[in-house]
Amino acid sequence: MSTLQSLNGSPFLLGFLFNHEQVRNMSRVKRRNTHPGYWLPLKNVQKKDDKISADNLRFVREVIQDKYKNKSPLKGSELQIEKTEWDPKTKRSGVIARNIGRQQMWDKAGNKIVCTVLHVLDNHVIRYIPPEEYVKTSRGAIHFKNKTPLGCLVVGAEATNPEKFTRQYCNLFSEVGLLPKKTLSRFIITPNAALPPCTPITAGHFLVGQAVDVYGKTIDHGFQGVVKRWGFKGGPASHGATKFHRRGGTIGTGRDKARVWPGTKMPGHMGSERRYNRGLMIMRINMKYNVIYVKGTVPGATNSMVRIFDTLLPLRKLKEAPPHPTYFPPEEGTQKEEDIWDSSLHVYGSPSISV
């Protein structure tokens, strides 16, 4: 018996299979989590009822200082890294940055350019997982199903006091010898872009004029109605309208559609979504303060954490070799310029009119 005969001419099922004009705006699957997964190690120290005396607290801090004083991150010139050639298929690591606001800049023609200022915090490599090991993990098995497996680089940012974290979380950094980081992130890389632990990653990892992708979480607006969430016009303000000023109206009735279609625009949770902004151009890099200026806006509010990495857009990918696998200060001691501007920008302090 064929599939159509087994449906017994059901108009609902036939319409569902052959109606190609259906639009799916939303998913019924939960798309956001407001708390970390149960499989992650407990990060924050739980509140304790017993109070520690001043002498014991002083002793604990002395032990922490003795433990970490001789374990500092290695400099780039001291690392033993195998030199590899960069090719267009190379997938490098990204960096973790904090969105510290927006700033206006101008090009040489006088046009205003709004840029987002991203501060690259003290990024260090925590661990490198080879492709043969990462593909065996639960996440790697899903990500590289029927694909060529790649490696995974764990990067941490913004070191802080170990007293604020649990022992399970601090053990993640025991092999590396670094202070615990507030933020951890994974970056999928090719094996030729691998970095050893303790490697610092700075703003020099990118080039001025390069296109990058920025990944972050959007602003959380909470539960909102259809006017703010979807931009509905709403009902009339007067002429007999009662309690219908900001409502959405009907959500589906009728003989053939006596149900609510999946994806119907309705009130609900707005924001707090993981989003990408792709193809943003780097207009300026400050090497002294590790600050990157990107053209346009990025997901998230001010003071939120974002991830920056090379763009995936085919027409904006790198055509020349960037610092590979990352930027290291040269051995002769010469440094890059403190402030690198794009050639199309007007540099502050330079004359704006030439005769």
Short mmCIF file of C-alpha atoms in Angstrom, two decimals, residues 235-245:
data_model
loop_
_atom_site.label_atom_id
_atom_site.label_comp_id
_atom_site.label_asym_id
_atom_site.label_seq_id
_atom_site.Cartn_x
_atom_site.Cartn_y
_atom_site.Cartn_z
CA GLY A 235 -5.34 47.78 17.61
CA PRO A 236 -6.94 51.22 17.33
CA ALA A 237 -6.48 53.68 20.16
CA SER A 238 -10.12 54.84 20.27
CA HIS A 239 -13.44 54.54 18.38
CA GLY A 240 -14.80 51.86 20.62
CA ALA A 241 -11.65 49.78 21.02
CA THR A 242 -11.64 48.14 24.46
CA LYS A 243 -8.62 46.28 25.84
CA PHE A 244 -7.29 45.62 22.34
CA HIS A 245 -4.67 48.34 21.94
#
